[in-house]
Short mmCIF file of C-alpha atoms in Angstrom, two decimals:
data_model
loop_
_atom_site.label_atom_id
_atom_site.label_comp_id
_atom_site.label_asym_id
_atom_site.label_seq_id
_atom_site.Cartn_x
_atom_site.Cartn_y
_atom_site.Cartn_z
CA MET A 166 104.99 8.80 70.04
CA ILE A 167 107.50 7.03 72.32
CA LYS A 168 110.33 9.50 71.79
CA GLU A 169 107.60 12.24 72.54
CA LYS A 170 107.07 10.54 75.71
CA VAL A 171 110.23 10.85 76.87
CA PHE A 172 111.52 14.10 75.52
CA GLY A 173 108.06 15.04 77.63
CA LYS A 174 109.58 13.02 80.76
CA ILE A 175 113.27 15.19 80.56
CA LEU A 176 112.32 18.05 79.59
CA PRO A 177 111.22 19.65 83.18
CA TYR A 178 114.68 18.60 84.00
CA LEU A 179 116.64 19.16 81.27
CA LEU A 180 115.04 23.47 81.65
CA ILE A 181 116.69 23.73 85.18
CA LEU A 182 119.95 22.17 85.23
CA PRO A 183 121.23 25.20 83.85
CA SER A 184 120.25 26.71 87.85
CA LEU A 185 121.73 23.36 89.17
CA ILE A 186 124.49 23.89 87.17
CA ILE A 187 125.65 27.14 88.34
CA LEU A 188 124.16 26.15 91.86
CA ALA A 189 126.60 23.55 92.02
CA GLY A 190 129.08 25.97 91.10
CA VAL A 191 128.26 28.48 94.13
CA VAL A 192 127.19 26.84 96.62
CA PHE A 193 128.29 23.44 96.82
CA TYR A 194 131.67 23.33 95.09
CA PRO A 195 132.60 26.14 97.64
CA ILE A 196 131.36 24.02 100.87
CA ALA A 197 132.67 21.17 99.35
CA ALA A 198 136.72 22.59 99.15
CA SER A 199 135.85 24.19 102.38
CA LEU A 200 135.52 20.87 104.42
CA LEU A 201 137.68 19.17 102.65
CA ARG A 202 140.56 22.21 103.51
CA SER A 203 139.73 21.93 106.90
CA PHE A 204 141.12 18.84 107.88
CA LYS A 205 143.91 19.22 105.84
CA LEU A 206 147.06 19.89 108.17
CA GLU A 207 149.61 22.89 107.78
CA GLU A 208 152.23 20.42 108.06
CA GLY A 209 151.01 18.13 105.33
CA GLY A 210 148.45 15.41 105.64
CA MET A 211 144.69 14.84 106.93
CA GLY A 212 143.06 15.05 110.23
CA MET A 213 141.08 16.72 113.25
CA ASP A 214 142.87 18.81 114.62
CA ASN A 215 141.89 21.97 112.97
CA TYR A 216 139.07 21.19 114.74
CA LEU A 217 140.65 20.24 118.12
CA TYR A 218 141.93 23.23 118.14
CA PHE A 219 139.22 25.51 118.82
CA PHE A 220 137.97 23.41 121.08
CA THR A 221 141.91 22.81 123.42
CA ASP A 222 143.08 26.82 122.72
CA THR A 223 141.84 28.18 125.61
CA ILE A 224 141.55 31.53 123.46
CA GLN A 225 139.36 29.60 120.49
CA ARG A 226 136.82 28.05 122.68
CA HIS A 227 136.21 31.77 124.84
CA ASN A 228 135.71 33.21 121.53
CA ILE A 229 132.52 30.38 120.74
CA ILE A 230 131.90 30.47 124.41
CA TYR A 231 131.33 34.31 123.92
CA THR A 232 129.70 34.35 120.36
CA LEU A 233 126.83 31.90 121.86
CA GLN A 234 126.27 34.34 124.79
CA VAL A 235 126.16 37.04 122.19
CA VAL A 236 123.69 34.93 119.94
CA MET A 237 121.27 33.95 122.62
CA ILE A 238 121.13 37.24 124.65
CA THR A 239 120.13 39.42 120.36
CA VAL A 240 117.38 36.62 120.14
CA LEU A 241 116.24 36.34 123.63
CA LEU A 242 115.73 40.32 123.67
CA ALA A 243 114.64 40.72 120.08
CA VAL A 244 112.19 38.56 119.96
CA GLY A 245 111.03 39.33 122.82
CA ILE A 246 110.83 42.84 122.28
CA SER A 247 109.41 42.25 118.40
CA TYR A 248 107.02 40.13 120.13
CA PHE A 249 105.11 42.50 122.27
CA LEU A 250 105.83 45.76 119.77
CA ALA A 251 103.88 43.52 116.75
CA LEU A 252 101.17 42.97 119.95
CA PHE A 253 101.36 46.21 119.79
CA LEU A 254 100.75 47.39 116.46
CA ARG A 255 97.95 44.72 115.73
CA PHE A 256 95.96 44.98 118.48
CA SER A 257 96.10 48.77 118.77
CA ASN A 258 95.00 51.87 117.07
CA SER A 259 96.18 54.90 118.91
CA TRP A 260 97.91 57.59 116.79
CA THR A 261 101.21 56.10 118.74
CA SER A 262 100.65 52.82 117.58
CA ARG A 263 100.02 53.93 113.39
CA LEU A 264 103.25 56.28 113.91
CA ILE A 265 105.58 53.64 115.25
CA GLY A 266 103.79 51.10 112.34
CA ARG A 267 105.19 53.62 109.24
CA LEU A 268 108.59 54.23 111.34
CA TYR A 269 109.80 51.42 112.31
CA LEU A 270 111.29 49.63 109.27
CA LEU A 271 113.77 52.63 108.85
CA PRO A 272 116.45 51.32 111.13
CA ARG A 273 116.57 48.32 108.22
CA PHE A 274 117.25 51.19 105.41
CA ILE A 275 120.46 52.57 107.14
CA PRO A 276 123.96 51.09 105.68
CA GLY A 277 125.07 48.33 108.87
CA LEU A 278 128.13 50.57 108.55
CA VAL A 279 126.99 53.56 108.25
CA ALA A 280 124.35 52.76 111.39
CA VAL A 281 127.48 51.50 113.64
CA ASN A 282 129.59 54.20 113.31
CA GLY A 283 126.70 56.98 114.18
CA MET A 284 125.92 54.46 117.09
CA ILE A 285 129.81 54.55 118.36
CA THR A 286 129.93 58.32 117.67
CA VAL A 287 126.77 58.67 120.55
CA ILE A 288 127.66 56.07 123.02
CA ARG A 289 131.35 55.67 123.00
CA ASP A 290 132.84 57.41 126.40
CA SER A 291 133.47 60.49 124.50
CA GLY A 292 130.31 60.40 122.71
CA LEU A 293 127.98 62.91 122.28
CA ILE A 294 125.83 61.50 125.59
CA ASN A 295 129.34 62.37 127.21
CA ARG A 296 129.62 65.53 125.55
CA ILE A 297 125.89 66.57 126.54
CA SER A 298 126.50 65.27 130.18
CA ARG A 299 129.15 67.77 130.92
CA LEU A 300 127.13 70.89 129.81
CA PHE A 301 125.08 69.61 133.91
CA GLY A 302 128.52 69.08 135.34
CA LEU A 303 127.90 65.66 134.74
CA GLU A 304 130.76 62.56 133.27
CA ILE A 305 128.60 60.00 132.13
CA LYS A 306 130.25 57.38 130.49
CA LEU A 307 128.28 54.20 129.35
CA GLY A 308 130.78 51.73 129.54
CA LEU A 309 129.53 50.55 126.09
CA MET A 310 132.15 50.18 123.57
CA TYR A 311 134.85 46.86 123.37
CA ASN A 312 132.42 44.79 124.90
CA CYS A 313 129.16 42.56 124.96
CA LYS A 314 126.72 45.02 125.90
CA GLY A 315 127.16 47.62 122.60
CA ILE A 316 127.92 44.54 120.11
CA VAL A 317 123.42 43.20 121.56
CA LEU A 318 122.62 47.21 121.19
CA MET A 319 123.86 47.24 117.43
CA ASN A 320 122.42 43.54 117.03
CA LEU A 321 119.71 44.81 118.55
CA TRP A 322 119.49 48.23 116.47
CA PHE A 323 118.97 46.11 113.17
CA ASN A 324 117.88 43.03 114.57
CA ILE A 325 114.17 44.52 116.11
CA PRO A 326 112.53 46.07 112.43
CA PHE A 327 112.67 42.29 111.46
CA ALA A 328 112.08 40.68 114.29
CA THR A 329 108.68 42.41 114.46
CA MET A 330 107.78 43.02 110.97
CA LEU A 331 108.16 38.99 110.63
CA LEU A 332 105.64 38.38 114.48
CA ALA A 333 102.90 41.65 112.54
CA ALA A 334 102.78 39.60 109.29
CA ALA A 335 101.87 36.23 112.30
CA LEU A 336 99.78 38.16 114.32
CA SER A 337 97.33 39.76 111.39
CA ARG A 338 96.14 36.51 110.64
CA ILE A 339 94.45 36.19 113.95
CA GLN A 340 91.20 37.68 113.11
CA ASN A 341 89.41 39.92 115.13
CA SER A 342 86.69 38.09 115.54
CA ALA A 343 88.10 35.16 117.99
CA ILE A 344 90.10 37.77 119.96
CA GLU A 345 85.99 39.63 119.95
CA ALA A 346 84.52 36.76 120.97
CA ALA A 347 86.87 35.38 123.43
CA ARG A 348 86.22 38.96 125.03
CA ASP A 349 82.65 38.71 124.90
CA SER A 350 82.67 35.57 127.05
CA GLY A 351 84.59 37.19 129.57
CA ALA A 352 88.14 36.55 129.00
CA GLY A 353 90.47 38.93 129.90
CA LYS A 354 93.77 40.13 128.16
CA LEU A 355 96.65 38.07 129.65
CA GLN A 356 93.82 35.00 129.45
CA ILE A 357 93.69 35.87 125.72
CA LEU A 358 97.14 36.41 125.03
CA LYS A 359 98.22 32.84 126.74
CA THR A 360 95.22 30.72 125.66
CA MET A 361 94.75 32.37 122.09
CA ILE A 362 97.37 34.41 120.75
CA LEU A 363 100.83 32.34 122.12
CA PRO A 364 99.65 28.93 120.28
CA LEU A 365 98.80 30.62 117.35
CA THR A 366 102.29 32.40 116.88
CA TYR A 367 104.28 29.84 118.28
CA ARG A 368 106.29 29.02 115.13
CA ASP A 369 106.75 32.24 113.64
CA ILE A 370 108.10 32.99 117.05
CA PHE A 371 110.70 30.40 116.65
CA ILE A 372 111.95 30.44 113.13
CA THR A 373 112.00 34.46 114.16
CA ALA A 374 113.81 33.67 116.55
CA THR A 375 116.46 31.15 113.85
CA PHE A 376 116.39 33.75 111.21
CA VAL A 377 117.97 36.22 114.52
CA PHE A 378 120.46 33.37 114.89
CA MET A 379 121.62 32.17 112.21
CA SER A 380 121.91 36.47 110.98
CA ASN A 381 124.58 37.41 114.00
CA LEU A 382 126.06 33.97 114.37
CA GLY A 383 129.05 35.08 111.68
CA SER A 384 128.69 39.23 111.92
CA PHE A 385 131.66 40.82 110.68
CA THR A 386 131.13 44.49 110.66
CA THR A 387 129.21 45.52 114.71
CA PRO A 388 132.01 42.90 115.65
CA TYR A 389 134.31 44.85 114.56
CA LEU A 390 134.40 48.44 115.27
CA MET A 391 132.73 47.84 118.28
CA GLY A 392 134.04 44.09 120.13
CA GLY A 393 137.33 44.26 121.71
CA ASN A 394 139.83 41.99 121.14
CA ASN A 395 139.73 39.63 124.14
CA PRO A 396 137.32 37.04 123.66
CA GLN A 397 135.78 37.74 120.10
CA MET A 398 133.15 37.02 118.10
CA LEU A 399 133.58 34.23 115.16
CA GLY A 400 133.10 36.68 112.36
CA ILE A 401 136.78 38.10 113.39
CA SER A 402 138.18 35.04 114.70
CA LEU A 403 137.23 33.92 111.27
CA TYR A 404 139.15 37.04 109.36
CA SER A 405 141.70 36.66 111.76
CA GLN A 406 142.94 33.29 111.20
CA PHE A 407 142.35 34.03 107.04
CA ASN A 408 144.02 36.76 107.09
CA ASN A 409 147.36 35.12 109.10
CA GLY A 410 147.32 32.73 106.30
CA HIS A 411 146.08 29.81 108.48
CA TYR A 412 143.42 29.11 105.95
CA GLU A 413 143.03 25.01 106.82
CA ARG A 414 142.22 26.69 110.49
CA ALA A 415 139.75 29.48 108.87
CA ALA A 416 138.29 26.54 107.21
CA ALA A 417 137.70 24.36 109.91
CA LEU A 418 135.91 27.09 111.76
CA SER A 419 133.75 27.69 109.44
CA VAL A 420 132.26 24.50 109.15
CA ILE A 421 131.89 24.57 112.57
CA MET A 422 129.82 27.95 112.68
CA PHE A 423 127.96 26.17 109.40
CA LEU A 424 127.04 23.41 112.22
CA PHE A 425 125.68 25.89 114.78
CA SER A 426 123.39 27.34 111.63
CA LEU A 427 122.18 24.03 110.99
CA LEU A 428 121.13 23.68 115.19
CA SER A 429 119.13 26.23 114.54
CA ALA A 430 117.39 25.04 110.87
CA VAL A 431 117.00 21.80 112.37
CA VAL A 432 114.85 23.62 115.73
CA TYR A 433 113.77 25.73 111.74
CA VAL A 434 112.57 22.56 110.34
CA TYR A 435 111.22 21.03 113.99
CA THR A 436 108.65 24.13 114.22
CA ASN A 437 106.94 23.18 110.57
CA MET A 438 106.48 19.98 111.31
CA LYS A 439 105.13 21.23 115.19
CA LYS A 440 102.04 23.95 113.72
CA SER A 441 99.09 22.05 113.69
CA GLU A 442 99.44 20.88 116.85
CA TRP A 443 100.54 24.01 118.21
CA GLU A 444 97.91 25.29 116.49
CA LYS A 445 95.51 22.87 118.02
CA GLY A 446 96.44 23.53 121.20
CA ASN A 447 98.18 20.13 122.00
CA GLY A 448 101.67 20.65 122.00
#
């Protein structure tokens, strides 16, 4: 009897042991190895030089600032546009909203490399828009290549459908009866948005922003094809360090990028903790 009780207690742990072993080998070990390697110096020994390099070298420091700027602009624009698009899809019954509701996720099914290449053929200075403008005697050059403008534009292509899906799901939880009751009591659209809809979706807005931030922080394809040589996004900088044989610096930059993502994870945890307060309107 005692043996059966002991076996019953350890059985759940035995069942999840294979998953834990795989998780440790695939996730935890590479992270630990990269962390350890980030402190190794190319000339031998251990130290913080690999980390200091990215904050003291002018080019690398500009890369970090540039990446954070691009990512934050992407987050603000993607979440802002997606929120109003989600509002339109949720509260409009027009044929336009129904059509958009069926089509807005299509960009998510286009491979990233194909989408970026297609965008380049349209917006580059000798692209489709420029060629069409020449037919009317114009010379339109958008200037969206090899700078942050084109990267942000492409990021919006990828992130607006995803963000809209998350926010639309959050708005779908708001009952129509609550909105109708507010209207019957004389509340206008802006008042309903401010006092009812926003408090009920604060958490989802921050969560969406967190996912958009993390997905763009280490992006590679878009900045590689559309970005300039200086400054560079961190994903390209990491590739350059690794490709040039600076494996310790590449490991340090990986840790730095992880720490930036960890900050967004803290925001995610905080928003979950504040959920009940926001929904009550006390946050």
